[in-house]
PDB file of N, CA and C in Angstrom:
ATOM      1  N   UNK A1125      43.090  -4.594   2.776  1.00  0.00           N
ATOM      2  CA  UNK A1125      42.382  -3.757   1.851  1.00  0.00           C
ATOM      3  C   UNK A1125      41.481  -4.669   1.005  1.00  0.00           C
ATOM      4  N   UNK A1126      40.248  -4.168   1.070  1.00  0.00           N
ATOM      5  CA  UNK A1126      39.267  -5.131  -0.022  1.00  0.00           C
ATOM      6  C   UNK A1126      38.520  -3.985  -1.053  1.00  0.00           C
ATOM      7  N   UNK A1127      38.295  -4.639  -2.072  1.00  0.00           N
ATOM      8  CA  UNK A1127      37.115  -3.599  -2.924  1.00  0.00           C
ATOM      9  C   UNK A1127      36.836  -4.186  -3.915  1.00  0.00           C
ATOM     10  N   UNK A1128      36.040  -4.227  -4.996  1.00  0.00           N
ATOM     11  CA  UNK A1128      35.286  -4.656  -5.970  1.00  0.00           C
ATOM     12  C   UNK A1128      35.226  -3.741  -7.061  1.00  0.00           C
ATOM     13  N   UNK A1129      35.465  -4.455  -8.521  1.00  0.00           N
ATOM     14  CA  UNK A1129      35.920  -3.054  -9.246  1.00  0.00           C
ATOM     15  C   UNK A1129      34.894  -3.552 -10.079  1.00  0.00           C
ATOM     16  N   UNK A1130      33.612  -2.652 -10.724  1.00  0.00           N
ATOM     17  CA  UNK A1130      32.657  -3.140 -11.666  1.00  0.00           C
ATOM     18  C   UNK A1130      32.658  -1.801 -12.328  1.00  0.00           C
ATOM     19  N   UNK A1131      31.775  -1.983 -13.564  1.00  0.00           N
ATOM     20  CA  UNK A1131      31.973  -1.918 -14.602  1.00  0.00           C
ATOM     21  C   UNK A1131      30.899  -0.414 -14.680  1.00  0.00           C
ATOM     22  N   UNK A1132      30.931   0.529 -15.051  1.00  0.00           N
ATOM     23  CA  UNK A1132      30.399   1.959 -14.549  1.00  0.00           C
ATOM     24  C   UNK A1132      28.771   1.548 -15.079  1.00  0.00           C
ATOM     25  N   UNK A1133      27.989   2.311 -14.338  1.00  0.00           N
ATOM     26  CA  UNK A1133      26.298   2.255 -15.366  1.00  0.00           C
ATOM     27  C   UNK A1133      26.415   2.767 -16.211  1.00  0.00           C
ATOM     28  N   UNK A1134      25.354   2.200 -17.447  1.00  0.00           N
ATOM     29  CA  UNK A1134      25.482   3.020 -18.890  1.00  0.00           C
ATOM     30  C   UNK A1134      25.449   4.693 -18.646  1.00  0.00           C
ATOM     31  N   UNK A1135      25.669   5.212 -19.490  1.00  0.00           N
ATOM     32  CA  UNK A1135      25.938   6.783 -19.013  1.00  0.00           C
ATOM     33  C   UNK A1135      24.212   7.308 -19.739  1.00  0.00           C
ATOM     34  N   UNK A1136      23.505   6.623 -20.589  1.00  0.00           N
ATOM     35  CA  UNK A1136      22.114   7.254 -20.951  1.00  0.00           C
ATOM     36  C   UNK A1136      21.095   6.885 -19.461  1.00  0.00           C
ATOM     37  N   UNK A1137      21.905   6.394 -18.657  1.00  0.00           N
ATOM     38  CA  UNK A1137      20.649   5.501 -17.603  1.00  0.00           C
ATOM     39  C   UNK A1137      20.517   6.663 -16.338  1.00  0.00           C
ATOM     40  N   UNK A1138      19.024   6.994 -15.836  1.00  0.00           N
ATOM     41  CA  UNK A1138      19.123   7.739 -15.248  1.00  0.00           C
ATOM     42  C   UNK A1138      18.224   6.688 -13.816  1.00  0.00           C
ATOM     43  N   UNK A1139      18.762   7.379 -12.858  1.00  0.00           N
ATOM     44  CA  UNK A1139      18.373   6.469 -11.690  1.00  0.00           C
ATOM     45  C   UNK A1139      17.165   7.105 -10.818  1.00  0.00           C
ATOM     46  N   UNK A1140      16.527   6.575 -10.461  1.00  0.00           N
ATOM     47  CA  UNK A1140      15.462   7.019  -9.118  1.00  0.00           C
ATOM     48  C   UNK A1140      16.010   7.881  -8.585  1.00  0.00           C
ATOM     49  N   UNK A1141      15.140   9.211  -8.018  1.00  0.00           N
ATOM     50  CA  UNK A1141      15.619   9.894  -7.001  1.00  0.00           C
ATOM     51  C   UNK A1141      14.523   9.780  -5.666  1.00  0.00           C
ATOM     52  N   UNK A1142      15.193   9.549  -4.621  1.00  0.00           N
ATOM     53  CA  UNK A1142      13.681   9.437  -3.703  1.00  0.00           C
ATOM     54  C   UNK A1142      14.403  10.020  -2.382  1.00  0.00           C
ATOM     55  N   UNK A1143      15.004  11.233  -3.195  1.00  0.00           N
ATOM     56  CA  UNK A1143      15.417  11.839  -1.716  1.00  0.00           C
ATOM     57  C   UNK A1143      14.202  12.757  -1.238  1.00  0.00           C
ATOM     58  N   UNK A1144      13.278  12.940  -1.942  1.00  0.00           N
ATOM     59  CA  UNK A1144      11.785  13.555  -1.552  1.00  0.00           C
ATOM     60  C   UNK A1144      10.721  12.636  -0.800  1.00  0.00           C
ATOM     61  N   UNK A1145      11.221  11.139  -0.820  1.00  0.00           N
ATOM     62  CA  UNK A1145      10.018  10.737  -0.325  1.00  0.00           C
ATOM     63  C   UNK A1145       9.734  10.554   0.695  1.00  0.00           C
ATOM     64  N   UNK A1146       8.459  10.132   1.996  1.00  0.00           N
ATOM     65  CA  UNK A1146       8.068  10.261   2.843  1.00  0.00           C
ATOM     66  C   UNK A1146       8.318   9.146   4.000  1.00  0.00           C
ATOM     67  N   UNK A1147       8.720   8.532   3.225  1.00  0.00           N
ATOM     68  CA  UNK A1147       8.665   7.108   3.997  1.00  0.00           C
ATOM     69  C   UNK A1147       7.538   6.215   4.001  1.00  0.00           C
ATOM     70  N   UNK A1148       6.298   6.845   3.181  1.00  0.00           N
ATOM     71  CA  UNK A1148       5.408   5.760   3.397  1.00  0.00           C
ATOM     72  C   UNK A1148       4.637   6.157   1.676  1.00  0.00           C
ATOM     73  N   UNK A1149       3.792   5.478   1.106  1.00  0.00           N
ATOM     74  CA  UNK A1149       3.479   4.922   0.072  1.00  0.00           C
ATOM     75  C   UNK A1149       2.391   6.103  -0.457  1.00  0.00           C
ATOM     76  N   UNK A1150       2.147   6.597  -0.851  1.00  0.00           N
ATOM     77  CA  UNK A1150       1.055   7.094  -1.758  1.00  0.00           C
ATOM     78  C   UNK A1150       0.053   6.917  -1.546  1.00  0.00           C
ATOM     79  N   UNK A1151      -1.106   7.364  -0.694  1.00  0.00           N
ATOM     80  CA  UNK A1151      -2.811   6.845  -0.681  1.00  0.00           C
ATOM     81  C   UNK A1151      -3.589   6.263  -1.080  1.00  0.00           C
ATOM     82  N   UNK A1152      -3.379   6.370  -2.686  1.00  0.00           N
ATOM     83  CA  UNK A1152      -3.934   5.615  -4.081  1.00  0.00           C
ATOM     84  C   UNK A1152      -3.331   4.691  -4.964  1.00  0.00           C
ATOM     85  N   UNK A1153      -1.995   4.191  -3.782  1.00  0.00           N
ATOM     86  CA  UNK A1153      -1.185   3.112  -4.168  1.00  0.00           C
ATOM     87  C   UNK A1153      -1.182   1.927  -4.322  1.00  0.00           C
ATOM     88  N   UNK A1154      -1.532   1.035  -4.785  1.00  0.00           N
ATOM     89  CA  UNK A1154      -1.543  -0.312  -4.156  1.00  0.00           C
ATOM     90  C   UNK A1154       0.103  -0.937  -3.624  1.00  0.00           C
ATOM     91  N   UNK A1155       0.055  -1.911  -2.378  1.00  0.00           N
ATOM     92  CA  UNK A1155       1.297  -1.750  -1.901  1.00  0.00           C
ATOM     93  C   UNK A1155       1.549  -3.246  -2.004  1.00  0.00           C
ATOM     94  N   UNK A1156       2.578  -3.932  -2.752  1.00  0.00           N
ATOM     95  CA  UNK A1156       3.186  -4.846  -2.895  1.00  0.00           C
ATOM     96  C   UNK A1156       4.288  -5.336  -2.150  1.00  0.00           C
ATOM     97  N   UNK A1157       3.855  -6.106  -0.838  1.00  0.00           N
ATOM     98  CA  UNK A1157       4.062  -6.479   0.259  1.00  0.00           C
ATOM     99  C   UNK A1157       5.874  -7.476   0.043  1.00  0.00           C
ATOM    100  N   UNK A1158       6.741  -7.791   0.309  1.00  0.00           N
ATOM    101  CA  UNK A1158       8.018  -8.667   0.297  1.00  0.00           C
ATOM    102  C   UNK A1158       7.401 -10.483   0.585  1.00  0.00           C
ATOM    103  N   UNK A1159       6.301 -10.255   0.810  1.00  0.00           N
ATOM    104  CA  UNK A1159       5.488 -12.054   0.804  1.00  0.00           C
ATOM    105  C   UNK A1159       4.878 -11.735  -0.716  1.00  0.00           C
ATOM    106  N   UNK A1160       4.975 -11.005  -1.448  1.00  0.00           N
ATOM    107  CA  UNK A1160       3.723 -10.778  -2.355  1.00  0.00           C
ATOM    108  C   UNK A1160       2.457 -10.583  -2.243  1.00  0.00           C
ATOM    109  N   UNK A1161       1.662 -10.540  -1.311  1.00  0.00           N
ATOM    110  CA  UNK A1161       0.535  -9.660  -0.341  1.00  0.00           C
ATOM    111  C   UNK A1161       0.679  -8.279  -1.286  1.00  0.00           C
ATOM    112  N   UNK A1162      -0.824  -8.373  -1.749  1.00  0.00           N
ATOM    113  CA  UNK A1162      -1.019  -6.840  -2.113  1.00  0.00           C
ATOM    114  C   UNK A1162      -1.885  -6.012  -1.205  1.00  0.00           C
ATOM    115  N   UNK A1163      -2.358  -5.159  -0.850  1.00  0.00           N
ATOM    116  CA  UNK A1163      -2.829  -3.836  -0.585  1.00  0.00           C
ATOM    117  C   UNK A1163      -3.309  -2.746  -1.042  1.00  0.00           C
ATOM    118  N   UNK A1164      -4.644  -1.964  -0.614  1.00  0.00           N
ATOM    119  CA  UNK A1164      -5.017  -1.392  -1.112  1.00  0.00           C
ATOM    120  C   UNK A1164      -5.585  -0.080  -0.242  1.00  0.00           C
ATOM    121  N   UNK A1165      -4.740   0.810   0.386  1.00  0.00           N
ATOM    122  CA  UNK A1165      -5.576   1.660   1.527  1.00  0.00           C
ATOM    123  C   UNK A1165      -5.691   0.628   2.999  1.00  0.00           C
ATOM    124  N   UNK A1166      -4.522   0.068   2.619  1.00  0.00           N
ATOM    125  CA  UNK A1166      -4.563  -1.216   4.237  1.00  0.00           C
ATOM    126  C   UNK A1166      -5.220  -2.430   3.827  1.00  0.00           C
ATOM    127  N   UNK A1167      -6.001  -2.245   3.135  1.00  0.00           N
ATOM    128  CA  UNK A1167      -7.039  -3.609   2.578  1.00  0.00           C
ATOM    129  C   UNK A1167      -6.348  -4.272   1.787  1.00  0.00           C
ATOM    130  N   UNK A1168      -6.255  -5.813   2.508  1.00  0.00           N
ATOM    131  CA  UNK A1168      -6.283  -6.991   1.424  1.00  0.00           C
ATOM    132  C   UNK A1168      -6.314  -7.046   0.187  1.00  0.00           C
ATOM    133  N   UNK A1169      -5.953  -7.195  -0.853  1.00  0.00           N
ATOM    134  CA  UNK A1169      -6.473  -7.160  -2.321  1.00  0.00           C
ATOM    135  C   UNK A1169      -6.164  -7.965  -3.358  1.00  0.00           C
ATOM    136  N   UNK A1170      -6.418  -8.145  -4.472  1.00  0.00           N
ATOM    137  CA  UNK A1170      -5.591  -8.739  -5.978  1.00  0.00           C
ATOM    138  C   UNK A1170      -5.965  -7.940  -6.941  1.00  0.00           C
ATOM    139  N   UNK A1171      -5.111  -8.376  -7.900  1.00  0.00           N
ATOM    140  CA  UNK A1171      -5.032  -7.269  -9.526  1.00  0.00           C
ATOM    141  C   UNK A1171      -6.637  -7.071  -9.652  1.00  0.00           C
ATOM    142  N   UNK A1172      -7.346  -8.648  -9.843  1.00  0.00           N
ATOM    143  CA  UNK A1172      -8.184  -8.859 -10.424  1.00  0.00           C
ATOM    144  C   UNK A1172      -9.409  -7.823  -9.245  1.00  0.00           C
ATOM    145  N   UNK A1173      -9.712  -8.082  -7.930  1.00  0.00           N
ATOM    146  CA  UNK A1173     -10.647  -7.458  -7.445  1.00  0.00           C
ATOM    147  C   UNK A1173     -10.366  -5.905  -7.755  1.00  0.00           C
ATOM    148  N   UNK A1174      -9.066  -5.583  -7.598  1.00  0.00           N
ATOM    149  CA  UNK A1174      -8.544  -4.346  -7.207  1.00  0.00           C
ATOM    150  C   UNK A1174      -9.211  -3.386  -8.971  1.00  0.00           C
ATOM    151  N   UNK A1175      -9.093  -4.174  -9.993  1.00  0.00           N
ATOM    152  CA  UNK A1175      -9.365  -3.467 -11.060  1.00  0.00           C
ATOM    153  C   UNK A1175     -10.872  -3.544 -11.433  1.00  0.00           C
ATOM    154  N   UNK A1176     -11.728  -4.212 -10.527  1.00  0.00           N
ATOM    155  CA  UNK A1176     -12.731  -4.754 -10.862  1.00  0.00           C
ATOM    156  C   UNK A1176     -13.639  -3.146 -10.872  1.00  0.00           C
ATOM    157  N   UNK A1177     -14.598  -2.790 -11.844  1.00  0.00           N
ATOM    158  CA  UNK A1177     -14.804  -1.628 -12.210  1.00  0.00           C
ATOM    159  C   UNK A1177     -14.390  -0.318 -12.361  1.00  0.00           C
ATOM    160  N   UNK A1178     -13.370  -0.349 -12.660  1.00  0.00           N
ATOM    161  CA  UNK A1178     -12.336   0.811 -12.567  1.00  0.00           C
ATOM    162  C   UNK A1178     -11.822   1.252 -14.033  1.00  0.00           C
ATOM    163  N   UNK A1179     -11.953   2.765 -14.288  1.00  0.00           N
ATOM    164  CA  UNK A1179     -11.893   2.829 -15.641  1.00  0.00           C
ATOM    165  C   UNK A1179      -9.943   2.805 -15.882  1.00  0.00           C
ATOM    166  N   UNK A1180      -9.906   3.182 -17.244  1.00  0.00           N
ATOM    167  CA  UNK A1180      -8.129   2.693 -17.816  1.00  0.00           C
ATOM    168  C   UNK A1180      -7.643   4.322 -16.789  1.00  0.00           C
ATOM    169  N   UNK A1181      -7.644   3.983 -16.149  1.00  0.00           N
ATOM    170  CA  UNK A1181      -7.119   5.126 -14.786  1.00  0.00           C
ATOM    171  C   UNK A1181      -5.114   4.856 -14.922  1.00  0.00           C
ATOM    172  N   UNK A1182      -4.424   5.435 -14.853  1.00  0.00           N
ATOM    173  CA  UNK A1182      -2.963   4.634 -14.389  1.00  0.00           C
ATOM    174  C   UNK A1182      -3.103   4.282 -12.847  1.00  0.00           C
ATOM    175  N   UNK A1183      -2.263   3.088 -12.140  1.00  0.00           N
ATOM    176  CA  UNK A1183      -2.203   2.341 -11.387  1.00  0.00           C
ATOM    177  C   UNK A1183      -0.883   2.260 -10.761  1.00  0.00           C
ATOM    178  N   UNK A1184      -1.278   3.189  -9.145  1.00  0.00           N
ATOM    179  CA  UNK A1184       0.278   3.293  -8.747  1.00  0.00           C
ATOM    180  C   UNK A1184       0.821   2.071  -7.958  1.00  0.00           C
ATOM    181  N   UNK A1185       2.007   1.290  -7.822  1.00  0.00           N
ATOM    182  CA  UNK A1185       2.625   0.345  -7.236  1.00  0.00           C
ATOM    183  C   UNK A1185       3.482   0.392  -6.443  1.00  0.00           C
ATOM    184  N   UNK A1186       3.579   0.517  -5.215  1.00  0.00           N
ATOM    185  CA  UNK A1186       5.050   0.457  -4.530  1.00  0.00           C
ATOM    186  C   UNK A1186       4.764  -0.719  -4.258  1.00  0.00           C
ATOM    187  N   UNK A1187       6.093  -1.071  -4.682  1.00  0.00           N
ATOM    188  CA  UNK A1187       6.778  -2.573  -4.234  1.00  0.00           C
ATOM    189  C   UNK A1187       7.789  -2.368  -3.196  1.00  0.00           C
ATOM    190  N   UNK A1188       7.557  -3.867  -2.418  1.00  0.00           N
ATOM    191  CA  UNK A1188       8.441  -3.539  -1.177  1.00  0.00           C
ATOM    192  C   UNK A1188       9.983  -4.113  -2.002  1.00  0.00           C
ATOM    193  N   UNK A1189      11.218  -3.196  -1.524  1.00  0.00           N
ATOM    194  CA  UNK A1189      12.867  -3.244  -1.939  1.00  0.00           C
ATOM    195  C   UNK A1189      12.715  -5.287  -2.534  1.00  0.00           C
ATOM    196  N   UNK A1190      12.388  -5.688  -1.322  1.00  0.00           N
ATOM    197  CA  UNK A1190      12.658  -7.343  -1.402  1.00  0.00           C
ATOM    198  C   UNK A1190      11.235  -8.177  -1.991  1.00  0.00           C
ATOM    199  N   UNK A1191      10.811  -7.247  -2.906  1.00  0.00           N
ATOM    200  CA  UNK A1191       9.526  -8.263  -3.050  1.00  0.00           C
ATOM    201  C   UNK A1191      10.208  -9.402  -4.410  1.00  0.00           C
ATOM    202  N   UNK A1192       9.786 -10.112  -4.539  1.00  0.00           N
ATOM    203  CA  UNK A1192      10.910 -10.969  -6.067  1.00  0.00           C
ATOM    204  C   UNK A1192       9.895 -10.556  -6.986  1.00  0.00           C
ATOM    205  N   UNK A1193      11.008 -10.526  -7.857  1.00  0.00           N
ATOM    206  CA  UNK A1193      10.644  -9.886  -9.289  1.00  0.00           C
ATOM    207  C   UNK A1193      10.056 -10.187 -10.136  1.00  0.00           C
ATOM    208  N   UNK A1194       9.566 -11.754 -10.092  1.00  0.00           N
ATOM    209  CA  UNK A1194       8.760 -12.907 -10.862  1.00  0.00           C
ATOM    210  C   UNK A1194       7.280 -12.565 -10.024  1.00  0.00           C
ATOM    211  N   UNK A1195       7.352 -11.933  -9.019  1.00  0.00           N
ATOM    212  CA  UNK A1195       5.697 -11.472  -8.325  1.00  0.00           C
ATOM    213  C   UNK A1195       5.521 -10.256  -8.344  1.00  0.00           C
ATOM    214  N   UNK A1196       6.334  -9.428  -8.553  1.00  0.00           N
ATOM    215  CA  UNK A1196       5.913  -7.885  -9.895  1.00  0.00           C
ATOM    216  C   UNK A1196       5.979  -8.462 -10.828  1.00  0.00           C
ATOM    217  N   UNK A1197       6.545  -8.808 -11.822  1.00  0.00           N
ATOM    218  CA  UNK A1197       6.098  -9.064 -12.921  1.00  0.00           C
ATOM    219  C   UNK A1197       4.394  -9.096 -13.129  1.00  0.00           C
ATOM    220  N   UNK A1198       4.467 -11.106 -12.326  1.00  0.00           N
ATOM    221  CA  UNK A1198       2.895 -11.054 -12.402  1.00  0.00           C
ATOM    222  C   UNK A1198       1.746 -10.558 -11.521  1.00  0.00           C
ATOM    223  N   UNK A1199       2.087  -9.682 -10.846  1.00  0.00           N
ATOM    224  CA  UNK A1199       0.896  -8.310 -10.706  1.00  0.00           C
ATOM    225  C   UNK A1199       0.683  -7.531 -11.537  1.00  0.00           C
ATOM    226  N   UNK A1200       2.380  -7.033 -12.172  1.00  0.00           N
ATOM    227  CA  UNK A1200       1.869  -5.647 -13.353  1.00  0.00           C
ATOM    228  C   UNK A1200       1.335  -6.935 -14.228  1.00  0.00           C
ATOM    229  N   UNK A1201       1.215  -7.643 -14.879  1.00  0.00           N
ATOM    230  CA  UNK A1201       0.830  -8.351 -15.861  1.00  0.00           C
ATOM    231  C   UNK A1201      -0.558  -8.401 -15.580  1.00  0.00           C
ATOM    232  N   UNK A1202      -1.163  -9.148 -14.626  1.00  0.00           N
ATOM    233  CA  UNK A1202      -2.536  -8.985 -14.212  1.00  0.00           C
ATOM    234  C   UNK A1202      -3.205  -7.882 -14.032  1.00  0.00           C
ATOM    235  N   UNK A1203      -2.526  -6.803 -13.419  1.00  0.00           N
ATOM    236  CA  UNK A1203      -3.655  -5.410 -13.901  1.00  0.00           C
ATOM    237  C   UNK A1203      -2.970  -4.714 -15.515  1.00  0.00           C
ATOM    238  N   UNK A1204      -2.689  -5.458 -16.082  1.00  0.00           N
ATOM    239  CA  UNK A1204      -3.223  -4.918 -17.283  1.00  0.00           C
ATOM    240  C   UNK A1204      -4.213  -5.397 -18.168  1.00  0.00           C
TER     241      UNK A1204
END
């Protein structure tokens, strides 16, 4: 018998639901690749080109499960 006994999530914390989603990313997404490779509609991209004339619009992100978290960080940091 094995198991792991941790400690419950805070009870105010509410979690993702993505039992609606499609399996694939949003059209107007930019897609944050597990190399850190961004994307834009299939296209190549960075914060900086990607925002380059674009008004204070919000900016959607899927990140891939395994992308590291120190390269979201500095993407959301750069498109702001």
């Amino acid at each position: 018998m094995a198991g792991t006994v941790a400690p419950p999530l805070d009870p105010g914390l509410t979690l993702v639901d993505t039992s609606g989603l499609e399996g694939r990313e949003p059209p107007d997404a930019l897609v944050l690749r597990r190399d850190g490779t961004l994307s834009f509609r299939g296209v190549p991209t960075d914060p900086v080109t990607h925002m380059a004339g674009r008004e204070d619009a919000p900016v959607r992100i899927v990140p891939d499960r395994d992308v590291p978290a120190l390269r979201l960080i500095e993407v959301t940091g750069a498109l702001r």
